[in-house]
Coordinates of C-alpha atoms in Angstrom, one line a residue:
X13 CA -20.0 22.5 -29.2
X14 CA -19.6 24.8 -26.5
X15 CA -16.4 25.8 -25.2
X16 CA -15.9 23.7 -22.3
X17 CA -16.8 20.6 -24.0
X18 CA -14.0 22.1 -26.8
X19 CA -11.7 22.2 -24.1
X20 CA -12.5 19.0 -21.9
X21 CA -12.3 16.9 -25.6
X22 CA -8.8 18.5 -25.9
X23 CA -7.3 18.1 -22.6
X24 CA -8.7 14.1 -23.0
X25 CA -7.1 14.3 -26.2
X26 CA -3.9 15.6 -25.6
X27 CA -3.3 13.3 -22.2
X28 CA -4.5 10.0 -24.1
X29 CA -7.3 9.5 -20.9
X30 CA -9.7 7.3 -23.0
X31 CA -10.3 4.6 -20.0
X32 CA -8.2 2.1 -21.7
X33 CA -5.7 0.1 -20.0
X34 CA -2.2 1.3 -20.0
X35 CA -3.3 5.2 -20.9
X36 CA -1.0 7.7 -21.6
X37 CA -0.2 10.2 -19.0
X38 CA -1.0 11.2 -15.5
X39 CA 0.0 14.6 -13.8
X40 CA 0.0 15.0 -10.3
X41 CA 0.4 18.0 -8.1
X42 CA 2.8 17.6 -5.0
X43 CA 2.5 19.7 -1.9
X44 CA 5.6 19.1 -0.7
X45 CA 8.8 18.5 -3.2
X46 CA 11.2 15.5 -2.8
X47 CA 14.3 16.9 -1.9
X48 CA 16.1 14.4 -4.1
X49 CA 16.3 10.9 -6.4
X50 CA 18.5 9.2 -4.3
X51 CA 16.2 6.8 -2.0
X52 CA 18.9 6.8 1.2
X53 CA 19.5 10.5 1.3
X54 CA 16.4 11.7 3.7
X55 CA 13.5 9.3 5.2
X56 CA 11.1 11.8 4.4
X57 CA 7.5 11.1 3.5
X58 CA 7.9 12.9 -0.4
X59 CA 11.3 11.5 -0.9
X60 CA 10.2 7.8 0.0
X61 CA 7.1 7.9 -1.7
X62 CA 8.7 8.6 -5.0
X63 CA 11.4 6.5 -4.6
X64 CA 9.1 3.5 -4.3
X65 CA 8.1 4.2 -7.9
X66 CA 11.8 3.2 -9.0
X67 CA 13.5 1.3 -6.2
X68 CA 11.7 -1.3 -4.9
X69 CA 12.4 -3.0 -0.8
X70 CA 13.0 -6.6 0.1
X71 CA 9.5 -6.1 1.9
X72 CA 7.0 -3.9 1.3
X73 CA 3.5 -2.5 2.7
X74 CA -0.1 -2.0 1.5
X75 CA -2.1 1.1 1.9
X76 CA -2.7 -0.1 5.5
X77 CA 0.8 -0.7 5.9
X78 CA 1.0 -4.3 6.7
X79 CA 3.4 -6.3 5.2
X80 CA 3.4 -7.9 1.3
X81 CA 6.1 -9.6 -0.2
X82 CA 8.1 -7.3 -2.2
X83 CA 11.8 -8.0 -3.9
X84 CA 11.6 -10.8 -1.1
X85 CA 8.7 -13.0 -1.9
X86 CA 8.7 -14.6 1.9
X87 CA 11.3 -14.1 4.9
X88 CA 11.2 -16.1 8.3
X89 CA 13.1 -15.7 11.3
X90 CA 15.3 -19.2 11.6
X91 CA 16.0 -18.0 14.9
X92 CA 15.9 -14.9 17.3
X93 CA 18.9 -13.1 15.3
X94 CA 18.7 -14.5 12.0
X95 CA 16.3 -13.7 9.1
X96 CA 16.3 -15.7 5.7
X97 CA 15.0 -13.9 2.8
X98 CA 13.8 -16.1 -0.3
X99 CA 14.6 -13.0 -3.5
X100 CA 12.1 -13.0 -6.2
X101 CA 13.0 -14.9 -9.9
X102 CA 12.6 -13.4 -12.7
X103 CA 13.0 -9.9 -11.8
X104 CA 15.6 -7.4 -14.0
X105 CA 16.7 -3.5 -13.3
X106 CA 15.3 -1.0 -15.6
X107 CA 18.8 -1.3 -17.7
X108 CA 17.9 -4.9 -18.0
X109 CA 20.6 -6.4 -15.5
X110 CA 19.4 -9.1 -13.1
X111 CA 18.5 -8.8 -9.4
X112 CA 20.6 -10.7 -7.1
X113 CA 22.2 -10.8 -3.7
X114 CA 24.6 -8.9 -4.0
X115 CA 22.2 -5.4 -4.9
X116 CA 20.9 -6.3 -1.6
X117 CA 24.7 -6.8 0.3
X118 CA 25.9 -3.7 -2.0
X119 CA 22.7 -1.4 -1.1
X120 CA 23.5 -2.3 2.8
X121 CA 27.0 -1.1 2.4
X122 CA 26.0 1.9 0.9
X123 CA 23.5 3.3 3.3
X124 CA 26.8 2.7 5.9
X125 CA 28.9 4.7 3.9
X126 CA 26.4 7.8 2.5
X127 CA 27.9 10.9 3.8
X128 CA 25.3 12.8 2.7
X129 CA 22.6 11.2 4.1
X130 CA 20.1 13.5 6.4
X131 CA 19.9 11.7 10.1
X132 CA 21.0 8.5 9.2
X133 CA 18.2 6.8 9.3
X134 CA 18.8 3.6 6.8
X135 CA 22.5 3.6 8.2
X136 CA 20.8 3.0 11.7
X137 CA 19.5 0.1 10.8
X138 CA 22.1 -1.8 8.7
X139 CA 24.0 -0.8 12.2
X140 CA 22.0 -3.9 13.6
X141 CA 23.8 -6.6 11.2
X142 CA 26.3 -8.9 12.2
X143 CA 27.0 -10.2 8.8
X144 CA 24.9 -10.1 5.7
X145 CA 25.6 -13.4 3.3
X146 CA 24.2 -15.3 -0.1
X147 CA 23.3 -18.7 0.9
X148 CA 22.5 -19.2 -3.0
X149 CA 21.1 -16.8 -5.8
X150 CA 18.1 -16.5 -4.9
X151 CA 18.5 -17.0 -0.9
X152 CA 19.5 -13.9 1.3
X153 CA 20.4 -14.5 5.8
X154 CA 20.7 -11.4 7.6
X155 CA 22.2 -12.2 10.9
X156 CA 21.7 -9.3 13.8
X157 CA 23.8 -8.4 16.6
X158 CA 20.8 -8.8 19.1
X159 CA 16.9 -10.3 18.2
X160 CA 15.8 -7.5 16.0
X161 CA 11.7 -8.7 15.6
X162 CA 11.0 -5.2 13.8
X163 CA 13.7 -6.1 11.0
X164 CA 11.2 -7.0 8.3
X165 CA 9.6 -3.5 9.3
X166 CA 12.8 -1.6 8.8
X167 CA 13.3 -2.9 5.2
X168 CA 10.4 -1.4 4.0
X169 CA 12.3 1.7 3.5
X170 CA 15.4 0.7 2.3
X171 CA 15.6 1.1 -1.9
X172 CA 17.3 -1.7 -3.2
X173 CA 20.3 -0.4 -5.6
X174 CA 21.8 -2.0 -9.0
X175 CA 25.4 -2.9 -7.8
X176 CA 27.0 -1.6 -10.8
X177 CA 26.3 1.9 -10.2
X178 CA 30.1 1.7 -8.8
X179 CA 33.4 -0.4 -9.3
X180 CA 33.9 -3.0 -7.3
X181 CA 34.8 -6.5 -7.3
X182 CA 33.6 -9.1 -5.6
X183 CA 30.6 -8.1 -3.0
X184 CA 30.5 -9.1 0.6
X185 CA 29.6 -7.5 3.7
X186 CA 32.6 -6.8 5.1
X187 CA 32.3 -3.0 6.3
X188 CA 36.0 -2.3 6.7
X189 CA 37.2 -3.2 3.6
X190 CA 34.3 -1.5 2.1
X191 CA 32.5 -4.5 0.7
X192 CA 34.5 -4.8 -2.1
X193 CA 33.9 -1.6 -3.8
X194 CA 37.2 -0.2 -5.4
X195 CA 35.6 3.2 -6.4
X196 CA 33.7 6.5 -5.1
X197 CA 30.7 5.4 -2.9
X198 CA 27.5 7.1 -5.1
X199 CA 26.9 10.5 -4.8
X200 CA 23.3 12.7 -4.1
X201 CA 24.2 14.4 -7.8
X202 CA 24.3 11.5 -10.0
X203 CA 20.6 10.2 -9.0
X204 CA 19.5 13.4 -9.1
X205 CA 21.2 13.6 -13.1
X206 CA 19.2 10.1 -13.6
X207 CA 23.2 8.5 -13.5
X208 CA 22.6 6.1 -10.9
X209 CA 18.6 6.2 -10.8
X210 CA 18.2 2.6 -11.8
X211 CA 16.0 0.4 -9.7
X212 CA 13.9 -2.8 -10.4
X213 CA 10.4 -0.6 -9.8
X214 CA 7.3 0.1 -12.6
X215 CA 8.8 2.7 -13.5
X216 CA 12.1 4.5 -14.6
X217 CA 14.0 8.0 -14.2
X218 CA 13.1 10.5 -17.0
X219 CA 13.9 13.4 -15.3
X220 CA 14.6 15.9 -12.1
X221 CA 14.4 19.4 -12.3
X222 CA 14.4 20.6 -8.6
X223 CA 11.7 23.6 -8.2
X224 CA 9.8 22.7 -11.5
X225 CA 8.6 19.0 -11.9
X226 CA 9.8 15.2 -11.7
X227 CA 9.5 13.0 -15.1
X228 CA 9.1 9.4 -14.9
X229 CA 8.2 6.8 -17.8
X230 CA 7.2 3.0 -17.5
X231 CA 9.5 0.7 -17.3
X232 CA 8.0 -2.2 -19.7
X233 CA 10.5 -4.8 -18.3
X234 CA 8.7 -4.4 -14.6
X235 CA 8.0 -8.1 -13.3
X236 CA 5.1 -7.0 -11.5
X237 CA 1.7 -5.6 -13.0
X238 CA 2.1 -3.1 -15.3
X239 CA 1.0 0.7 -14.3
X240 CA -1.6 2.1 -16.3
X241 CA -0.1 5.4 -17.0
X242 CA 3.1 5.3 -19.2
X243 CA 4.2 8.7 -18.5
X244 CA 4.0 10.6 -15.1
X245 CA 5.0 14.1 -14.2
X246 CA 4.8 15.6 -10.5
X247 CA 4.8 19.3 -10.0
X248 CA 5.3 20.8 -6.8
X249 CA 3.2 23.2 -5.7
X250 CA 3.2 24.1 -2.0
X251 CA -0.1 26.5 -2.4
X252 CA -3.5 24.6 -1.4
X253 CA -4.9 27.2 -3.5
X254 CA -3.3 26.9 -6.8
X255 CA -3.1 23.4 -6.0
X256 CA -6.8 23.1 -6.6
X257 CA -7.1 25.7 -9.4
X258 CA -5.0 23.6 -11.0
X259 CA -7.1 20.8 -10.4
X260 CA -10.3 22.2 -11.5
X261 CA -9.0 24.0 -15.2
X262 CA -7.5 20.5 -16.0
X263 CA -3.4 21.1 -15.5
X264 CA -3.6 18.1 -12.8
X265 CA -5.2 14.8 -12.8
X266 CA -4.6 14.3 -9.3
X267 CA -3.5 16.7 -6.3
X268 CA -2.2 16.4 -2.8
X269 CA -3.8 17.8 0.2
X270 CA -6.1 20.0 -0.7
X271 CA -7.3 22.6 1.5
X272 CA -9.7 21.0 4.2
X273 CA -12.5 24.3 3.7
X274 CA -12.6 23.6 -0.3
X275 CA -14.0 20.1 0.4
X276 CA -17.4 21.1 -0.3
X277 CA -16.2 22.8 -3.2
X278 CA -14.8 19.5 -5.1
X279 CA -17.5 18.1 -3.8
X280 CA -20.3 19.8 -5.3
X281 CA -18.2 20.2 -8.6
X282 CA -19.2 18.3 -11.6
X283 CA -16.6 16.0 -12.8
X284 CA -14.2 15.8 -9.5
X285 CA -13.6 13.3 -6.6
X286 CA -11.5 13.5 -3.4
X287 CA -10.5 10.8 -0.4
X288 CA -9.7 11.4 3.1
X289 CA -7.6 9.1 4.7
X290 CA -6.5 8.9 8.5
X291 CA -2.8 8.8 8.9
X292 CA -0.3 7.8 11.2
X293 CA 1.7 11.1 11.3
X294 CA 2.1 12.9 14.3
X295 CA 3.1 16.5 14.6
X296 CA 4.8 17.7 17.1
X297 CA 7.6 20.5 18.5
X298 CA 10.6 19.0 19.8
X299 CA 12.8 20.9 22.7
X300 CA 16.6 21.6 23.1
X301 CA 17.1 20.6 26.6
X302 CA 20.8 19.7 26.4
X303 CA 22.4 23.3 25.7
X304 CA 22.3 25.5 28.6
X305 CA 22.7 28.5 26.2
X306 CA 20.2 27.5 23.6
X307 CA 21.0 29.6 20.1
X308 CA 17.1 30.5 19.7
X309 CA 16.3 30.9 23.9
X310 CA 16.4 34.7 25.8
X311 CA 15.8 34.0 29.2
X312 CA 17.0 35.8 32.7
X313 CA 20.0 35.0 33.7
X314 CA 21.3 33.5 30.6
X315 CA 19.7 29.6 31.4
X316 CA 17.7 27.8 29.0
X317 CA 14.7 27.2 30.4
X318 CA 13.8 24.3 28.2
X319 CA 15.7 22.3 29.9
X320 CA 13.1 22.5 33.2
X321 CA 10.1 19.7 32.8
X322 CA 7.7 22.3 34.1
X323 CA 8.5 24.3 31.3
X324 CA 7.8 22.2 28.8
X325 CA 4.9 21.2 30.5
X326 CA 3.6 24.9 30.8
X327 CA 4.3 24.6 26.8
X328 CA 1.7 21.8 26.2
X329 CA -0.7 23.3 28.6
X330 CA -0.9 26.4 26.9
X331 CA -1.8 25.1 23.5
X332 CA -5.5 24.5 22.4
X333 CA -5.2 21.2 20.1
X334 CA -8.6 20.8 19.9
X335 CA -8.8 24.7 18.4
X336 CA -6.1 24.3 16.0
X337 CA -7.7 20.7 14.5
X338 CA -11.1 22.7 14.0
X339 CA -9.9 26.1 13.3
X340 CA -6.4 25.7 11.0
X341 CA -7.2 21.9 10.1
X342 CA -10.4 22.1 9.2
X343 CA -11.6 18.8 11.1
X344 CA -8.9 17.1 9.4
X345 CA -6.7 16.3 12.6
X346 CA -6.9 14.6 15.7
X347 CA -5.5 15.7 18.7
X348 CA -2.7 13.9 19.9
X349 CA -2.1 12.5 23.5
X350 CA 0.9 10.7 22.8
X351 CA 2.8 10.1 19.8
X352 CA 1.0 7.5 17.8
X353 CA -2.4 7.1 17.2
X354 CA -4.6 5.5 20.2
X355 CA -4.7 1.4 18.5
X356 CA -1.3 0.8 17.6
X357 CA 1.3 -2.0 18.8
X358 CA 2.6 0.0 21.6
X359 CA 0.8 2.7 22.5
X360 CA -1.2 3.6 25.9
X361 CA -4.3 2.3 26.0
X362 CA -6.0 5.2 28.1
X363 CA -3.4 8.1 27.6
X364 CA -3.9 11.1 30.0
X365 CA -5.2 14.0 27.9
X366 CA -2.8 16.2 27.5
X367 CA -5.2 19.6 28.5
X368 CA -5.6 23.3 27.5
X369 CA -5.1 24.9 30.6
X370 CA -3.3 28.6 30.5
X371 CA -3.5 29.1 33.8
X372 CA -1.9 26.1 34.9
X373 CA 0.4 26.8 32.2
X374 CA 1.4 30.0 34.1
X375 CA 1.8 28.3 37.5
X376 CA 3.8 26.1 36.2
X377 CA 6.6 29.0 34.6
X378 CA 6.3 30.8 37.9
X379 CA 6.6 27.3 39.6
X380 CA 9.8 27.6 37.2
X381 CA 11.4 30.5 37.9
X382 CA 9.8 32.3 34.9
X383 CA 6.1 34.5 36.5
X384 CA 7.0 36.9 33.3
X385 CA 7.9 34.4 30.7
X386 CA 10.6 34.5 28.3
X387 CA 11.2 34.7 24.8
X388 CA 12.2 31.8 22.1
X389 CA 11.9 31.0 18.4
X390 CA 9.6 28.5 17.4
X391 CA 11.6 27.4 14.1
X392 CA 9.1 25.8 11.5
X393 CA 8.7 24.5 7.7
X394 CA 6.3 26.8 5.9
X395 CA 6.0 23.7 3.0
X396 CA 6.0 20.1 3.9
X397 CA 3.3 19.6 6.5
X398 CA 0.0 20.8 6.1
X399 CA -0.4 23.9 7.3
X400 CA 2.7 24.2 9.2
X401 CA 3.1 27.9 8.8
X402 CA -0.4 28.5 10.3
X403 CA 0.1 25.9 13.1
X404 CA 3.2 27.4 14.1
X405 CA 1.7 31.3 14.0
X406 CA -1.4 29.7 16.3
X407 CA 1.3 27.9 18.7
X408 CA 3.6 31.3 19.2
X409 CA -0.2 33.2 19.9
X410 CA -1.1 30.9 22.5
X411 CA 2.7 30.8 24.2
X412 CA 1.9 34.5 24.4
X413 CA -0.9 34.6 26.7
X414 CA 0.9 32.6 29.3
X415 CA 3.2 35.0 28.8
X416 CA 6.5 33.6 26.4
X417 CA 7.6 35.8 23.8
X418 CA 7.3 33.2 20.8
X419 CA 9.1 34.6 17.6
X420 CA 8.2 32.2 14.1
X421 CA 11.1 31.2 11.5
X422 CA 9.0 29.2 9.3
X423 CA 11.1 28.7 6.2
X424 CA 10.8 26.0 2.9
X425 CA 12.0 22.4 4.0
X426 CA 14.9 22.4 1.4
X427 CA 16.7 25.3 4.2
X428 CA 15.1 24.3 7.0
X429 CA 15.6 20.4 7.5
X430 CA 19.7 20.5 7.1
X431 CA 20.3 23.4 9.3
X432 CA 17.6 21.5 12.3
X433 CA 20.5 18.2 11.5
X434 CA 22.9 21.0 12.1
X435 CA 20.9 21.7 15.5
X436 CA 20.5 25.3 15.1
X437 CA 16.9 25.2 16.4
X438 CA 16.0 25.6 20.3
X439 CA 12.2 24.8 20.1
X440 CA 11.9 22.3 16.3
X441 CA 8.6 21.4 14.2
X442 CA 8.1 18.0 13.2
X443 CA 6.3 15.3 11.7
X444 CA 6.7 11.6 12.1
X445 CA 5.3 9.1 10.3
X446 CA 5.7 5.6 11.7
X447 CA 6.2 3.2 9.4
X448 CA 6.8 0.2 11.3
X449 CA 3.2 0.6 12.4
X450 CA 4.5 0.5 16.1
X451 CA 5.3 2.8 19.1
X452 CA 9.1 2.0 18.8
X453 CA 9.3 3.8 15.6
X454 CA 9.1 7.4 17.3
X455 CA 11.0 6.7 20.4
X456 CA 13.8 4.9 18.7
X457 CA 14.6 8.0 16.2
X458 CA 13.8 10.8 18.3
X459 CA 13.2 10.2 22.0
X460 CA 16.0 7.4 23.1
X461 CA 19.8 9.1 24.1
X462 CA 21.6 10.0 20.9
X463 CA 23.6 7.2 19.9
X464 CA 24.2 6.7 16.4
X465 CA 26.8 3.7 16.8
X466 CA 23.6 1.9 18.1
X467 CA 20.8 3.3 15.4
X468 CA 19.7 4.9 18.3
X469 CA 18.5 8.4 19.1
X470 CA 19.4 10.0 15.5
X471 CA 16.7 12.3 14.8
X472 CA 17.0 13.4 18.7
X473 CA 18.1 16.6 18.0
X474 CA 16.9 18.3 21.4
X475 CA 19.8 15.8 23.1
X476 CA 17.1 14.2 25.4
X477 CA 18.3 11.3 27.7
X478 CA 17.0 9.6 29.8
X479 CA 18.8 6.0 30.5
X480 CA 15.8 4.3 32.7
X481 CA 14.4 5.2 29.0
X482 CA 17.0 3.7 27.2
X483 CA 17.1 0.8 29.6
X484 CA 13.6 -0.2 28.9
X485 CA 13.6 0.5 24.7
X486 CA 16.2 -1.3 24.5
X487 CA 15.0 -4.5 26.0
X488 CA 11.8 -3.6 24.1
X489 CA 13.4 -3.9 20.5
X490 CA 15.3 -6.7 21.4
X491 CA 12.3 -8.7 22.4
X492 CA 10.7 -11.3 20.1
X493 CA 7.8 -11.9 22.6
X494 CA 5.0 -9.5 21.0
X495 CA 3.2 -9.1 25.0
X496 CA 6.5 -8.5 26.5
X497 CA 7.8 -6.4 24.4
X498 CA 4.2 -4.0 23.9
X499 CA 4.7 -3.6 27.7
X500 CA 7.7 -2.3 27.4
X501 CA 7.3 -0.1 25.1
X502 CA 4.2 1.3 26.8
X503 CA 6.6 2.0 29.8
X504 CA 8.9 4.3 27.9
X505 CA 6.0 5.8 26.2
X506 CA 4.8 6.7 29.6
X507 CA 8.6 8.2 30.6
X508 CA 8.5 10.2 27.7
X509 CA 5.4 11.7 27.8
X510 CA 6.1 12.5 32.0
X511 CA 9.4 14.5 30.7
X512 CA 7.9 15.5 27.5
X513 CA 11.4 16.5 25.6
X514 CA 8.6 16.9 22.4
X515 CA 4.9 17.8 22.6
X516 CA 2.5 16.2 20.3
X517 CA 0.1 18.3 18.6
X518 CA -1.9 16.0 16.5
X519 CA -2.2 13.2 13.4
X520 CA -2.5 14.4 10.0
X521 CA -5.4 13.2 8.0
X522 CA -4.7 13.1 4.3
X523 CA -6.6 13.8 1.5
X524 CA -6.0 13.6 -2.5
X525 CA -8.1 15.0 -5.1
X526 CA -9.0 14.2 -9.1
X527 CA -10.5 14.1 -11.7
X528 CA -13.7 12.5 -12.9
X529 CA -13.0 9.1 -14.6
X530 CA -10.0 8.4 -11.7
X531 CA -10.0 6.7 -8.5
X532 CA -7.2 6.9 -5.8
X533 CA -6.5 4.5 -2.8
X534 CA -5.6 6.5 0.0
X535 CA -2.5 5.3 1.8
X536 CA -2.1 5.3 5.7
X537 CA 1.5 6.5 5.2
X538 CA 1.0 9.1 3.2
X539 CA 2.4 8.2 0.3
X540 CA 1.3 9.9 -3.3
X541 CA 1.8 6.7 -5.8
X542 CA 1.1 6.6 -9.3
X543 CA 0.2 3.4 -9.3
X544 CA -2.6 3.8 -6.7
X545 CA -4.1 6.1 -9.1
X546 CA -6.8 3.9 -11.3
X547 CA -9.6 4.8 -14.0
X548 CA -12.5 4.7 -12.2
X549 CA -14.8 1.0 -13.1

């Protein structure tokens, strides 16, 4: 037997992959790490996407992200600002306790009272309810402040929690008396310790060991179907590179994002598969235009020129999106014109193109005030998106012909995201992802006036406002009329992208790769699930 057979028959030995159901284990290479177990602390792509493994939402999404039935096996709007929720029978947390109202009411009252939370993003939308109540035990009425049409939307993202993770008595929704909890509201640490990682998913907490790899084992007691892999390990490993090596001597069954340019590579290698999948993630750079002494911003006269619309104009104009999607993404981008893909709920129709024009770009800064530029920091991740480092690197060269000075601070995501919460950036790399498969999802977080009391503006870290904006999004998600409310959400999308206080760059395309024998349903939002992964028919 020669020496590859030797070692394939070992490595299908030793990982029990015979093509039976239920096999043994699956390991899966991440490129970006989730930055921890607790599923309210950051609504990040990684960290929601191995949450859902564990916690499960009142409503889920397929790989297209429209709506299935998930804790909640129907909901219906009873009228325009309340929403009943019939809960699923039958269904137990991994410890065997039962699911019932009051995880849902509890798990509410947490995401309002999660201190360490990044953004507040599940906070901003229990901010909506008016009261939160049990009609019976298996029957669950949110009632909103205002018609909230997106609500079923929102829950898709909010991990439902086992009560008894604290002390309490008897559970309500009553925020000022903190629902009835008598003791410490849960803490990052003890999911991260598997103390408090106890959810109704397919499968249960193992173990976290941040920098070296997440362990997770099925949870036999899942009501739903079954995974077929009873143990599953995710490493992270930012490299594309090793990534794929990994891949190809057997260390990984399945790996995120591989390197656009090796494409040809799996493909013309015996034994291994890949998927590309269009996504609805955006990346973009967003602007400080509140300060007018910016930390990251040298200009003359000591102004921040940010905060000028012809400067960030002159930005956009200078950058070549269609050379950065061939060149750095390898044809696995589309430039963006606004900030969601062309198609969805919400979005222009016919949006101008936003054009690669440096010498526009330089009429503009004189136009400014600014004929020999200025310098700034273009502050990046160098591990979550792909490619981030190199898009950042290409974005400083072009700002450099028109004649900005553009220093790079790409650093990993664990440093970078809380010190961009702390706003300590001037010019700020993102990427959005938006889940509720409609243009209000962007603008809510990070274009409309920063107003957390209202679930508003939370990610808005540049300090934009506009209040004709505000004006017209808020109407928009208080709307129930689908027509009426796509209008008016096209007329902020149009307000934003005249001020532009962030310039889309373009939508991700995702791709996965494994193993021969293995099959892998590529998901729209990104998401790396175990129990997409299938032995091939």
């Amino acid at each position: 037997m020669s020496a590859f057979r030797i070692r394939t028959a070992a490595l299908v030995a030793l990982l029990g992959l015979t093509g039976g159901a239920h096999a043994q284990t699956l390991k899966i290479a991440l490129a970006s790490e989730p930055t921890a177990m607790d599923p309210h602390y950051h609504q990040a792509t990684p960290n929601n996407a191995l949450a859902a493994h564990i916690f499960e939402t009142l409503v889920a999404q397929d790989a297209k992200m429209s709506l299935v039935p998930g804790l909640a096996s129907s909901w219906k709007a009873l009228d325009d600002t309340t929403w009943e929720f019939n809960l699923r029978e039958g269904v137990k947390f991994s410890n065997g306790q039962p699911f019932t109202p009051q995880d849902v009411i509890f798990t509410f009252c947490r995401a309002m009272n999660n201190e360490e939370a990044i953004a507040g993003s599940y906070a901003a939308v229990v901010k909506k309810f008016a009261d939160v109540s049990a009609v019976d035990a298996r029957t669950l009425r949110i009632k909103t402040q205002k018609p909230y049409p997106l609500l079923p939307n929102d829950l898709t993202r909010m991990g439902i929690l086992w009560s008894g993770i604290v002390e309490h008595g008897p559970i309500s929704f009553d925020l000022d008396k903190k629902c009835g909890v008598t003791g410490d509201w849960p803490r990052v640490i003890d999911f991260n310790n598997g103390k408090n990682t106890i959810g109704t998913g397919p499968y249960k907490f193992k173990s976290y060991v941040k920098g070296s790899g997440i362990e997770l084992e099925r949870n036999d007691a899942y009501w739903g179907d079954k995974p077929e892999w009873r143990n599953v390990t995710f490493v992270p490993v930012p490299g594309a590179g090793p990534r794929l090596t990994g891949l190809l001597a057997g260390d990984f069954d399945v790996i995120e994002s591989p390197a656009a340019r090796d494409v040809p590579r799996i493909k013309n290698t015996p034994g291994f598969g890949y998927v590309v999948t269009p996504s609805v993630r955006v990346i973009y750079f967003q602007f400080d235009v509140d300060r007018d002494d910016s930390p990251l911003v040298k200009a003359p006269g000591g102004k921040n020129p940010l905060q000028d619309v012809r400067v960030r104009r002159a930005i956009s104009t200078a950058i070549d999106r269609k050379t950065i999607v061939d060149r750095i993404m390898d044809g696995m981008a589309t430039p963006a014109n606004q900030f969601l893909p062309d198609g969805m709920f919400g979005t222009l129709p016919q949006p101008p193109e936003l054009k690669y024009d440096p010498e526009a770009a330089r009429k503009l800064l004189a136009e400014a005030g600014y004929p020999d530029g200025f310098e700034l920091t273009l502050s990046s991740t160098n591990d979550r998106y792909i490619n981030d480092g190199q898009i950042t690197q290409a974005v400083a060269q072009y700002l450099s012909r028109v004649g900005i000075k553009a220093n790079v601070d790409a650093m990993t995501r664990s440093v970078y995201f809380p010190k961009r919460a702390k706003r300590e950036f001037s010019v700020a790399m993102g990427g959005w992802s938006s889940e509720t498969g409609e243009a209000s999802s962007f603008l809510q977080y990070w274009v409309t006036s920063y107003a957390p009391e209202l679930g508003m503006g939370t990610s808005n870290y540049g300090r934009y406002s506009n209040p004709e904006l505000d004006k017209i999004f808020r109407q928009a998600v208080t709307t129930v009329d689908d027509a009426q409310r796509e209008k008016l959400l096209q007329q902020a999308l149009t307000i934003a992208l005249d001020d532009l206080p962030s310039i889309p760059l373009h939508y991700e395309s995702t791709l996965w790769a494994f193993r021969k024998g293995l099959t892998y349903e590529g998901r729209a939002d990104q998401y790396t699930l175990a129990t997409s992964v299938k032995p091939a028919p």
